[in-house]
Amino acid sequence: MTPDELYAQIRAKRSCLCVGLDTDPAKMPEGLDVLTFNKAIIDATAPYCVAYKPNLAFYEAMGLEGWRILGQTVDYLRSRYPEQFLIADAKRGDIGNTAKKYAETFFGSFDFDAVTLSPYMGRETVEPFLQYPGRYAIVVALSSNRSAADFQYAENGGKPLYQSVMEQCMEISSPDNMMFVVGATKADRLREIRAFCPDNFLLVPGVGAQGGSAEEVIAAGANSRCGLLINSSRGILYASSGPDFAEKAAAAAAATARL
Amino acid sequence: MTPDELYAQIRAKRSCLCVGLDTDPAKMPEGLDVLTFNKAIIDATAPYCVAYKPNLAFYEAMGLEGWRILGQTVDYLRSRYPEQFLIADAKRGDIGNTAKKYAETFFGSFDFDAVTLSPYMGRETVEPFLQYPGRYAIVVALSSNRSAADFQYAENGGKPLYQSVMEQCMEISSPDNMMFVVGATKADRLREIRAFCPDNFLLVPGVGAQGGSAEEVIAAGANSRCGLLINSSRGILYASSGPDFAEKAAAAAAATARL
């Protein structure tokens, strides 16, 4: 998918919402299985979002069955909602020959459009993901969690580390194959990030359960073609724990990250 | 497994070798399947090593079948070689509620002793892995690859980032549940690392294919109870591509990281 195609979908739906599929059996309505729950959430929210982001940890924790459900969820999205942008939230990051295998996993074995990456081991960890036309590396720059400040503000070449990460990644990529994670709890930083990174899409977690505001993110971080994918997970998946969970998820999705 | 138990095994075998199971179907002898190959490598090398480290990327790239083979490989090791220390080389790293799920994956669904973690998102990404007695987080500090220097030498609180990562992780852990990755290609740094991190085990990749020397690592990085796990993957798995692959793997293992 090109950035223009993604933007066309955002305009058509007047939404830049990404629904995070952090599906946790312990939080679902009783009596449902994970795949049935995912399908119901997807059917209910698809008119109000442009992207889905399964969080790999939640599937891996279910063992072999979880890996199977992840594949079935991706296949369901691909067949029913081919316009949706599909992100593997995997935070992978390893040396070149290993990164190449992860790229094969998410862009070959699975049919994701994008995968989130952790940059600690350097540009080499990102490069293999840039070799797939129409697919994206989404590199964590500034995350939304409380311990983001432990290391992400270190000084690298006279700049904060998150900026150095973004600039070094931009040197080896283009907005056609690179996005960045910038947490919604860091909305004050979004304006300055847009000064050195005007064109790339930003994936913004942290609205809802983590306390960030989608409105503030849009005001500070939008560019001429939106350039934002705002993620909400728990606030949508678990909007209700009763039999109306899908209806409440749709309402929560319709109310989040509207343009 | 306690550090003392691990050290006892190291003394008994006079080896601190960890065999990396980065099993690639394209590099294996023809006609073998991955599980059969892994079992043959394990049977041949077990007398000469104290740990095994499957690299998750190589299994994930095989899809559902790869995830199954990973579980079967771990089960085989647990049943036949219960003294071996088992490391999931996964480089995971995400916010707290997600990190908790990854800990469940590797210490619950799988029965690994340890998992490698990427620290970019801060201490919160490590904490859930410290709640399992006898199990270890192994945090990447200074890696062995060419782009390690892109970010790992940034300055954080007046120190190189890798040192800050190690010191902050040491504040929330003990040598009973924390190890660090320090690349063998950085042997010159090992002496200074031992000045501020005398007690933790270090997992050292990068000997063999990546150019590091096990002898230099041992000279610079050993502490009073060895404190090192030196990994070799390609140099052992693919010591021969012929029918003598297991025999050659045993010889390579016997010659690597001897004490």
Short mmCIF file of C-alpha atoms in Angstrom, two decimals:
data_model
loop_
_atom_site.label_atom_id
_atom_site.label_comp_id
_atom_site.label_asym_id
_atom_site.label_seq_id
_atom_site.Cartn_x
_atom_site.Cartn_y
_atom_site.Cartn_z
CA MET A 1 0.00 0.00 0.00
CA THR A 2 1.34 3.45 -0.88
CA PRO A 3 1.09 6.44 1.49
CA ASP A 4 -1.35 7.99 -1.03
CA GLU A 5 -3.61 4.94 -0.88
CA LEU A 6 -3.52 5.02 2.90
CA TYR A 7 -4.35 8.71 2.87
CA ALA A 8 -7.24 8.13 0.45
CA GLN A 9 -8.73 5.67 2.92
CA ILE A 10 -8.23 8.13 5.80
CA ARG A 11 -10.07 10.85 3.84
CA ALA A 12 -12.89 8.53 2.82
CA LYS A 13 -13.49 7.38 6.39
CA ARG A 14 -12.54 10.66 8.06
CA SER A 15 -10.55 8.61 10.53
CA CYS A 16 -6.91 7.82 11.21
CA LEU A 17 -7.73 5.16 13.79
CA CYS A 18 -5.71 1.97 14.11
CA VAL A 19 -7.41 -0.70 16.24
CA GLY A 20 -4.90 -2.62 18.35
CA LEU A 21 -5.80 -6.29 18.58
CA ASP A 22 -4.19 -6.98 21.98
CA THR A 23 -6.68 -9.76 22.54
CA ASP A 24 -6.52 -11.18 26.05
CA PRO A 25 -8.73 -14.20 26.82
CA ALA A 26 -8.93 -13.07 30.46
CA LYS A 27 -10.62 -9.79 29.44
CA MET A 28 -13.02 -11.05 26.77
CA PRO A 29 -16.71 -11.72 27.33
CA GLU A 30 -17.16 -15.22 28.71
CA GLY A 31 -17.84 -18.09 26.35
CA LEU A 32 -16.13 -16.58 23.31
CA ASP A 33 -12.96 -17.86 21.68
CA VAL A 34 -10.25 -15.42 20.55
CA LEU A 35 -10.83 -15.76 16.81
CA THR A 36 -14.58 -15.26 17.13
CA PHE A 37 -13.96 -12.22 19.33
CA ASN A 38 -11.44 -10.77 16.86
CA LYS A 39 -13.83 -11.25 13.93
CA ALA A 40 -16.67 -9.56 15.83
CA ILE A 41 -14.42 -6.63 16.79
CA ILE A 42 -13.20 -6.30 13.21
CA ASP A 43 -16.69 -6.44 11.68
CA ALA A 44 -17.91 -3.83 14.17
CA THR A 45 -15.00 -1.39 13.84
CA ALA A 46 -13.91 -1.67 10.18
CA PRO A 47 -16.11 1.26 9.00
CA TYR A 48 -14.42 3.52 11.56
CA CYS A 49 -10.73 2.66 11.21
CA VAL A 50 -8.05 2.36 8.56
CA ALA A 51 -5.64 -0.08 10.19
CA TYR A 52 -5.43 -3.07 12.55
CA LYS A 53 -2.46 -3.89 14.72
CA PRO A 54 -2.31 -7.33 16.34
CA ASN A 55 0.11 -7.28 19.27
CA LEU A 56 2.20 -10.40 18.81
CA ALA A 57 2.81 -10.94 22.53
CA PHE A 58 -0.84 -11.71 23.16
CA TYR A 59 -0.85 -14.42 20.49
CA GLU A 60 2.54 -15.90 21.37
CA ALA A 61 1.42 -16.26 25.00
CA MET A 62 -1.30 -18.66 23.77
CA GLY A 63 1.31 -21.02 22.31
CA LEU A 64 0.90 -22.80 18.99
CA GLU A 65 -2.84 -22.09 19.00
CA GLY A 66 -2.15 -18.37 19.33
CA TRP A 67 0.16 -18.38 16.32
CA ARG A 68 -2.61 -20.14 14.36
CA ILE A 69 -5.23 -17.60 15.47
CA LEU A 70 -2.94 -14.75 14.44
CA GLY A 71 -2.70 -16.18 10.93
CA GLN A 72 -6.46 -16.71 10.76
CA THR A 73 -7.07 -13.13 11.93
CA VAL A 74 -4.77 -11.73 9.23
CA ASP A 75 -6.41 -13.94 6.59
CA TYR A 76 -9.86 -12.78 7.69
CA LEU A 77 -8.83 -9.13 7.42
CA ARG A 78 -7.20 -9.65 4.01
CA SER A 79 -10.22 -11.42 2.54
CA ARG A 80 -13.00 -9.25 4.02
CA TYR A 81 -11.37 -5.84 4.40
CA PRO A 82 -8.59 -5.62 1.80
CA GLU A 83 -8.42 -1.82 2.17
CA GLN A 84 -7.18 -2.08 5.77
CA PHE A 85 -3.51 -1.48 6.62
CA LEU A 86 -2.19 -4.40 8.69
CA ILE A 87 0.57 -3.88 11.25
CA ALA A 88 2.40 -6.64 13.14
CA ASP A 89 3.22 -5.06 16.50
CA ALA A 90 6.27 -7.21 17.11
CA LYS A 91 9.03 -4.77 18.17
CA ARG A 92 11.62 -7.04 16.57
CA GLY A 93 15.24 -5.90 16.30
CA ASP A 94 18.31 -8.04 15.63
CA ILE A 95 21.42 -8.30 13.45
CA GLY A 96 21.14 -8.39 9.67
CA ASN A 97 20.85 -12.11 8.95
CA THR A 98 18.28 -12.49 11.74
CA ALA A 99 16.35 -9.36 10.74
CA LYS A 100 16.09 -10.82 7.24
CA LYS A 101 14.29 -13.86 8.72
CA TYR A 102 11.88 -11.64 10.65
CA ALA A 103 11.12 -9.75 7.43
CA GLU A 104 10.35 -13.08 5.75
CA THR A 105 8.06 -13.94 8.67
CA PHE A 106 5.91 -10.82 8.58
CA PHE A 107 5.99 -9.99 4.86
CA GLY A 108 6.14 -13.55 3.52
CA SER A 109 4.77 -16.17 5.87
CA PHE A 110 2.21 -13.61 7.15
CA ASP A 111 0.84 -10.94 4.80
CA PHE A 112 1.32 -7.83 6.96
CA ASP A 113 1.84 -4.38 5.44
CA ALA A 114 4.14 -3.25 8.23
CA VAL A 115 6.01 -4.40 11.31
CA THR A 116 7.15 -2.45 14.37
CA LEU A 117 10.90 -2.57 15.11
CA SER A 118 13.11 -1.71 18.06
CA PRO A 119 16.20 0.21 16.90
CA TYR A 120 18.68 -0.49 19.72
CA MET A 121 20.97 -2.65 17.56
CA GLY A 122 21.23 -0.04 14.80
CA ARG A 123 20.30 0.56 11.19
CA GLU A 124 21.28 -2.98 10.21
CA THR A 125 18.23 -4.22 12.12
CA VAL A 126 15.93 -2.16 9.87
CA GLU A 127 17.44 -2.56 6.39
CA PRO A 128 16.02 -6.00 5.44
CA PHE A 129 12.47 -4.71 6.00
CA LEU A 130 12.98 -1.95 3.40
CA GLN A 131 13.40 -4.41 0.53
CA TYR A 132 9.67 -5.14 0.14
CA PRO A 133 7.84 -2.65 -2.14
CA GLY A 134 4.65 -1.36 -0.59
CA ARG A 135 5.60 -2.56 2.91
CA TYR A 136 6.92 -0.61 5.87
CA ALA A 137 9.31 -0.73 8.77
CA ILE A 138 7.78 1.15 11.71
CA VAL A 139 10.67 2.03 14.02
CA VAL A 140 10.05 2.87 17.68
CA ALA A 141 11.41 6.39 18.24
CA LEU A 142 9.66 7.80 21.30
CA SER A 143 7.36 5.41 23.09
CA SER A 144 4.32 6.10 25.24
CA ASN A 145 5.27 4.22 28.39
CA ARG A 146 6.54 5.56 31.72
CA SER A 147 10.09 4.23 31.28
CA ALA A 148 10.51 5.67 27.75
CA ALA A 149 12.73 8.35 29.29
CA ASP A 150 15.22 5.82 30.68
CA PHE A 151 17.14 5.70 27.39
CA GLN A 152 15.28 7.48 24.55
CA TYR A 153 16.52 10.95 25.53
CA ALA A 154 20.20 9.98 25.66
CA GLU A 155 22.39 12.33 23.61
CA ASN A 156 23.64 10.98 20.30
CA GLY A 157 25.66 13.30 18.08
CA GLY A 158 24.26 16.35 19.86
CA LYS A 159 20.63 15.25 19.53
CA PRO A 160 18.17 13.27 21.61
CA LEU A 161 18.47 9.57 20.81
CA TYR A 162 14.91 9.32 19.44
CA GLN A 163 15.71 12.07 16.94
CA SER A 164 19.00 10.43 15.99
CA VAL A 165 17.13 7.14 15.47
CA MET A 166 14.63 8.82 13.17
CA GLU A 167 17.22 10.76 11.18
CA GLN A 168 19.52 7.77 10.71
CA CYS A 169 16.57 5.64 9.61
CA MET A 170 15.39 8.37 7.23
CA GLU A 171 18.85 8.32 5.58
CA ILE A 172 18.34 4.73 4.44
CA SER A 173 14.63 4.88 3.62
CA SER A 174 11.77 7.00 2.27
CA PRO A 175 8.23 7.73 3.43
CA ASP A 176 7.21 4.92 1.07
CA ASN A 177 8.78 2.26 3.31
CA MET A 178 9.37 3.85 6.73
CA MET A 179 7.10 5.02 9.56
CA PHE A 180 7.89 5.79 13.19
CA VAL A 181 6.27 5.14 16.56
CA VAL A 182 5.77 8.32 18.60
CA GLY A 183 3.70 7.99 21.76
CA ALA A 184 0.56 10.09 22.25
CA THR A 185 1.72 10.87 25.77
CA LYS A 186 4.50 12.89 24.08
CA ALA A 187 2.21 15.26 22.11
CA ASP A 188 4.39 18.22 23.10
CA ARG A 189 7.25 16.65 21.15
CA LEU A 190 5.21 16.06 17.99
CA ARG A 191 5.58 19.60 16.66
CA GLU A 192 9.35 19.53 16.85
CA ILE A 193 9.41 16.03 15.36
CA ARG A 194 7.43 17.34 12.36
CA ALA A 195 10.17 19.94 11.84
CA PHE A 196 12.76 17.27 10.95
CA CYS A 197 10.34 14.54 9.84
CA PRO A 198 7.58 16.23 7.85
CA ASP A 199 6.54 13.42 5.52
CA ASN A 200 6.59 10.02 7.22
CA PHE A 201 3.50 8.51 8.72
CA LEU A 202 3.67 8.29 12.52
CA LEU A 203 2.05 5.45 14.43
CA VAL A 204 0.83 6.91 17.70
CA PRO A 205 -0.02 4.57 20.60
CA GLY A 206 -1.00 5.69 24.05
CA VAL A 207 -4.44 7.26 23.65
CA GLY A 208 -7.12 5.93 25.96
CA ALA A 209 -5.84 3.55 28.65
CA GLN A 210 -2.38 5.18 28.63
CA GLY A 211 -3.77 8.72 28.97
CA GLY A 212 -2.92 10.47 25.67
CA SER A 213 -5.40 12.65 23.76
CA ALA A 214 -6.12 11.93 20.08
CA GLU A 215 -7.21 15.53 19.52
CA GLU A 216 -3.92 16.91 20.83
CA VAL A 217 -2.00 14.42 18.70
CA ILE A 218 -3.86 15.46 15.54
CA ALA A 219 -3.40 19.15 16.31
CA ALA A 220 0.33 18.78 16.89
CA GLY A 221 1.29 15.95 14.56
CA ALA A 222 -0.81 15.99 11.38
CA ASN A 223 0.88 16.86 8.11
CA SER A 224 -0.65 17.72 4.72
CA ARG A 225 -1.84 14.17 4.17
CA CYS A 226 -2.68 13.42 7.80
CA GLY A 227 0.46 11.39 8.35
CA LEU A 228 -0.92 9.80 11.50
CA LEU A 229 -2.19 6.41 12.54
CA ILE A 230 -3.57 6.74 16.06
CA ASN A 231 -3.81 3.45 17.87
CA SER A 232 -6.32 2.45 20.51
CA SER A 233 -6.43 -1.07 21.88
CA ARG A 234 -7.96 -1.62 25.31
CA GLY A 235 -10.36 1.34 25.01
CA ILE A 236 -12.03 -0.34 22.03
CA LEU A 237 -11.63 -4.09 22.63
CA TYR A 238 -12.92 -3.92 26.19
CA ALA A 239 -15.39 -1.02 25.90
CA SER A 240 -17.87 -3.51 27.34
CA SER A 241 -17.40 -6.96 28.82
CA GLY A 242 -21.05 -7.87 28.20
CA PRO A 243 -22.87 -9.24 25.16
CA ASP A 244 -22.88 -5.70 23.68
CA PHE A 245 -19.07 -5.65 23.43
CA ALA A 246 -19.07 -5.34 19.61
CA GLU A 247 -21.62 -2.53 19.58
CA LYS A 248 -19.70 -0.65 22.29
CA ALA A 249 -16.42 -1.27 20.42
CA ALA A 250 -17.98 0.27 17.29
CA ALA A 251 -19.11 3.30 19.27
CA ALA A 252 -15.67 3.72 20.84
CA ALA A 253 -14.00 3.38 17.42
CA ALA A 254 -16.37 5.89 15.86
CA ALA A 255 -15.48 8.39 18.60
CA THR A 256 -11.68 7.98 18.43
CA ALA A 257 -9.24 9.70 16.05
CA ARG A 258 -12.00 11.28 13.91
CA LEU A 259 -10.90 13.92 11.40
CA MET B 1 18.76 -22.71 37.42
CA THR B 2 20.99 -20.75 39.80
CA PRO B 3 24.26 -19.13 38.73
CA ASP B 4 26.06 -21.66 40.96
CA GLU B 5 24.41 -24.58 39.15
CA LEU B 6 25.36 -23.08 35.82
CA TYR B 7 28.94 -22.60 37.00
CA ALA B 8 29.09 -26.19 38.26
CA GLN B 9 28.17 -27.38 34.79
CA ILE B 10 30.79 -25.09 33.24
CA ARG B 11 33.47 -26.51 35.54
CA ALA B 12 32.42 -30.11 34.92
CA LYS B 13 32.53 -29.69 31.14
CA ARG B 14 35.40 -27.19 31.09
CA SER B 15 33.33 -25.22 28.60
CA CYS B 16 31.26 -22.06 28.58
CA LEU B 17 29.91 -22.68 25.08
CA CYS B 18 26.34 -21.86 24.11
CA VAL B 19 25.27 -23.41 20.81
CA GLY B 20 23.03 -21.08 18.81
CA LEU B 21 20.27 -22.99 17.03
CA ASP B 22 19.80 -20.56 14.12
CA THR B 23 18.60 -23.43 11.99
CA ASP B 24 18.14 -22.47 8.34
CA PRO B 25 16.62 -25.09 6.01
CA ALA B 26 18.59 -23.56 3.12
CA LYS B 27 21.90 -24.32 4.82
CA MET B 28 21.19 -27.80 6.17
CA PRO B 29 22.33 -31.04 4.53
CA GLU B 30 19.81 -32.10 1.89
CA GLY B 31 17.02 -34.47 2.81
CA LEU B 32 16.88 -33.59 6.51
CA ASP B 33 14.00 -31.83 8.26
CA VAL B 34 14.69 -29.12 10.83
CA LEU B 35 13.75 -31.10 13.94
CA THR B 36 15.87 -34.09 12.91
CA PHE B 37 18.78 -31.74 12.20
CA ASN B 38 18.37 -29.98 15.58
CA LYS B 39 18.27 -33.29 17.45
CA ALA B 40 21.41 -34.52 15.68
CA ILE B 41 23.23 -31.26 16.43
CA ILE B 42 22.13 -31.40 20.07
CA ASP B 43 23.15 -35.04 20.55
CA ALA B 44 26.54 -34.35 18.98
CA THR B 45 27.34 -31.14 20.86
CA ALA B 46 25.74 -31.63 24.31
CA PRO B 47 28.93 -33.00 25.93
CA TYR B 48 30.81 -29.86 24.86
CA CYS B 49 28.41 -27.06 25.74
CA VAL B 50 26.36 -25.79 28.68
CA ALA B 51 23.58 -23.91 26.89
CA TYR B 52 21.47 -23.82 23.73
CA LYS B 53 20.00 -20.72 22.19
CA PRO B 54 17.32 -21.09 19.50
CA ASN B 55 17.05 -17.89 17.48
CA LEU B 56 13.32 -17.26 17.25
CA ALA B 57 13.49 -15.54 13.85
CA PHE B 58 14.54 -18.74 12.12
CA TYR B 59 11.52 -20.62 13.52
CA GLU B 60 9.00 -17.82 13.00
CA ALA B 61 10.05 -17.58 9.34
CA MET B 62 8.82 -21.17 8.90
CA GLY B 63 5.31 -20.22 9.99
CA LEU B 64 3.13 -22.38 12.22
CA GLU B 65 5.34 -25.40 11.57
CA GLY B 66 8.37 -23.45 12.80
CA TRP B 67 6.65 -22.56 16.06
CA ARG B 68 5.84 -26.27 16.50
CA ILE B 69 9.44 -27.32 15.81
CA LEU B 70 10.69 -24.77 18.34
CA GLY B 71 8.49 -26.32 21.03
CA GLN B 72 9.59 -29.83 20.06
CA THR B 73 13.25 -28.76 20.19
CA VAL B 74 12.83 -27.30 23.68
CA ASP B 75 10.97 -30.42 24.84
CA TYR B 76 13.73 -32.63 23.44
CA LEU B 77 16.40 -30.64 25.28
CA ARG B 78 14.43 -30.66 28.55
CA SER B 79 13.82 -34.41 28.47
CA ARG B 80 17.25 -35.58 27.28
CA TYR B 81 19.61 -32.90 28.60
CA PRO B 82 17.99 -31.36 31.68
CA GLU B 83 21.32 -29.83 32.77
CA GLN B 84 21.43 -27.51 29.75
CA PHE B 85 20.58 -23.81 30.11
CA LEU B 86 17.98 -22.84 27.49
CA ILE B 87 17.87 -19.33 26.05
CA ALA B 88 15.15 -17.95 23.77
CA ASP B 89 16.98 -15.50 21.54
CA ALA B 90 13.94 -13.30 20.92
CA LYS B 91 15.14 -9.71 21.53
CA ARG B 92 11.68 -8.78 22.76
CA GLY B 93 11.04 -5.37 24.33
CA ASP B 94 7.69 -3.65 24.86
CA ILE B 95 5.62 -1.83 27.48
CA GLY B 96 4.74 -3.49 30.77
CA ASN B 97 1.45 -5.21 29.98
CA THR B 98 2.91 -6.56 26.72
CA ALA B 99 6.22 -7.57 28.31
CA LYS B 100 4.20 -9.56 30.84
CA LYS B 101 2.69 -11.58 27.96
CA TYR B 102 6.12 -12.24 26.46
CA ALA B 103 7.32 -13.48 29.86
CA GLU B 104 4.33 -15.85 29.96
CA THR B 105 5.28 -17.05 26.47
CA PHE B 106 8.89 -17.94 27.17
CA PHE B 107 8.68 -18.97 30.85
CA GLY B 108 5.18 -20.48 30.76
CA SER B 109 4.08 -21.68 27.34
CA PHE B 110 7.70 -22.60 26.53
CA ASP B 111 10.03 -23.78 29.29
CA PHE B 112 13.06 -21.56 28.62
CA ASP B 113 15.49 -20.54 31.38
CA ALA B 114 16.15 -17.14 29.85
CA VAL B 115 15.10 -14.75 27.10
CA THR B 116 17.05 -11.99 25.36
CA LEU B 117 15.52 -8.51 25.55
CA SER B 118 16.04 -5.21 23.75
CA PRO B 119 16.10 -2.32 26.25
CA TYR B 120 15.10 0.66 24.06
CA MET B 121 11.72 1.15 25.77
CA GLY B 122 13.21 1.22 29.27
CA ARG B 123 13.26 -0.74 32.50
CA GLU B 124 9.52 -1.40 32.31
CA THR B 125 10.21 -3.77 29.40
CA VAL B 126 12.44 -5.91 31.63
CA GLU B 127 10.60 -6.01 34.96
CA PRO B 128 8.00 -8.73 34.21
CA PHE B 129 10.77 -11.18 33.33
CA LEU B 130 12.32 -10.80 36.80
CA GLN B 131 9.32 -12.29 38.57
CA TYR B 132 10.18 -15.93 37.76
CA PRO B 133 12.58 -17.53 40.27
CA GLY B 134 15.46 -19.33 38.58
CA ARG B 135 14.83 -17.60 35.22
CA TYR B 136 16.70 -14.73 33.61
CA ALA B 137 16.27 -11.64 31.53
CA ILE B 138 19.27 -11.25 29.22
CA VAL B 139 19.37 -7.61 28.17
CA VAL B 140 21.23 -6.53 25.04
CA ALA B 141 23.84 -3.99 26.17
CA LEU B 142 26.57 -3.91 23.52
CA SER B 143 25.91 -6.03 20.46
CA SER B 144 28.34 -7.68 18.05
CA ASN B 145 27.05 -6.29 14.77
CA ARG B 146 28.48 -3.53 12.58
CA SER B 147 25.69 -1.03 13.34
CA ALA B 148 25.93 -1.50 17.14
CA ALA B 149 27.67 1.87 17.28
CA ASP B 150 24.73 3.74 15.71
CA PHE B 151 23.01 4.14 19.09
CA GLN B 152 24.67 2.07 21.83
CA TYR B 153 27.41 4.65 22.54
CA ALA B 154 25.01 7.58 22.96
CA GLU B 155 25.62 9.49 26.19
CA ASN B 156 23.11 8.91 28.97
CA GLY B 157 23.73 10.60 32.31
CA GLY B 158 27.42 11.04 31.51
CA LYS B 159 27.94 7.41 30.52
CA PRO B 160 27.77 5.39 27.32
CA LEU B 161 24.22 4.15 26.74
CA TYR B 162 25.20 0.47 27.01
CA GLN B 163 26.67 1.14 30.47
CA SER B 164 23.58 3.11 31.51
CA VAL B 165 21.38 0.23 30.31
CA MET B 166 23.37 -2.26 32.38
CA GLU B 167 23.48 -0.09 35.50
CA GLN B 168 19.77 0.76 35.40
CA CYS B 169 18.91 -2.91 34.88
CA MET B 170 21.22 -3.92 37.75
CA GLU B 171 19.31 -1.54 40.03
CA ILE B 172 16.10 -3.57 39.62
CA SER B 173 17.62 -7.06 39.53
CA SER B 174 20.37 -9.35 40.81
CA PRO B 175 22.82 -11.77 39.17
CA ASP B 176 20.23 -14.43 40.03
CA ASN B 177 17.79 -13.11 37.41
CA MET B 178 19.75 -10.82 35.07
CA MET B 179 22.42 -11.36 32.43
CA PHE B 180 23.64 -9.10 29.62
CA VAL B 181 24.56 -9.48 25.97
CA VAL B 182 28.03 -8.12 25.19
CA GLY B 183 29.41 -8.88 21.73
CA ALA B 184 32.69 -10.75 21.30
CA THR B 185 33.73 -8.18 18.71
CA LYS B 186 33.88 -5.72 21.65
CA ALA B 187 36.46 -7.66 23.73
CA ASP B 188 38.34 -4.43 24.44
CA ARG B 189 35.26 -3.19 26.33
CA LEU B 190 34.87 -6.31 28.45
CA ARG B 191 37.49 -5.33 31.02
CA GLU B 192 35.85 -1.99 31.75
CA ILE B 193 32.40 -3.63 31.82
CA ARG B 194 33.68 -6.02 34.50
CA ALA B 195 34.64 -2.98 36.61
CA PHE B 196 31.00 -1.94 37.04
CA CYS B 197 29.37 -5.34 36.44
CA PRO B 198 31.56 -7.91 38.19
CA ASP B 199 29.01 -10.59 39.00
CA ASN B 200 26.42 -11.03 36.24
CA PHE B 201 26.80 -13.67 33.58
CA LEU B 202 27.44 -12.20 30.13
CA LEU B 203 26.11 -13.85 26.98
CA VAL B 204 28.70 -13.23 24.28
CA PRO B 205 27.74 -13.65 20.63
CA GLY B 206 29.97 -12.85 17.70
CA VAL B 207 32.71 -15.49 17.79
CA GLY B 208 33.28 -17.42 14.58
CA ALA B 209 31.29 -16.07 11.61
CA GLN B 210 31.25 -12.56 13.06
CA GLY B 211 35.01 -12.49 13.73
CA GLY B 212 35.36 -12.40 17.54
CA SER B 213 37.85 -14.54 19.46
CA ALA B 214 36.63 -16.75 22.32
CA GLU B 215 40.11 -16.74 23.88
CA GLU B 216 40.21 -12.94 24.01
CA VAL B 217 36.70 -12.86 25.48
CA ILE B 218 37.65 -15.31 28.24
CA ALA B 219 40.87 -13.42 29.03
CA ALA B 220 39.07 -10.07 29.27
CA GLY B 221 35.61 -11.02 30.56
CA ALA B 222 35.79 -14.02 32.90
CA ASN B 223 35.04 -13.46 36.58
CA SER B 224 35.63 -15.75 39.56
CA ARG B 225 32.91 -18.16 38.46
CA CYS B 226 33.51 -17.81 34.74
CA GLY B 227 30.51 -15.53 34.25
CA LEU B 228 30.47 -16.07 30.50
CA LEU B 229 28.33 -17.92 28.00
CA ILE B 230 30.06 -17.70 24.64
CA ASN B 231 27.73 -18.34 21.74
CA SER B 232 28.58 -19.85 18.39
CA SER B 233 25.88 -20.61 15.83
CA ARG B 234 26.89 -20.86 12.18
CA GLY B 235 30.42 -22.09 12.97
CA ILE B 236 28.96 -25.18 14.62
CA LEU B 237 25.67 -25.85 12.80
CA TYR B 238 27.23 -25.61 9.36
CA ALA B 239 30.73 -26.91 10.09
CA SER B 240 29.98 -29.36 7.28
CA SER B 241 27.12 -29.54 4.78
CA GLY B 242 27.74 -33.23 4.13
CA PRO B 243 26.60 -36.38 5.91
CA ASP B 244 29.34 -35.81 8.52
CA PHE B 245 27.66 -32.56 9.71
CA ALA B 246 27.03 -33.84 13.26
CA GLU B 247 30.56 -35.17 13.68
CA LYS B 248 32.01 -31.88 12.42
CA ALA B 249 29.64 -29.90 14.67
CA ALA B 250 30.88 -31.90 17.66
CA ALA B 251 34.49 -31.18 16.73
CA ALA B 252 33.76 -27.47 16.30
CA ALA B 253 31.92 -27.37 19.65
CA ALA B 254 34.76 -29.22 21.41
CA ALA B 255 37.20 -26.60 20.08
CA THR B 256 35.18 -23.48 21.00
CA ALA B 257 35.06 -21.69 24.36
CA ARG B 258 37.10 -24.33 26.20
CA LEU B 259 38.35 -23.46 29.67
#
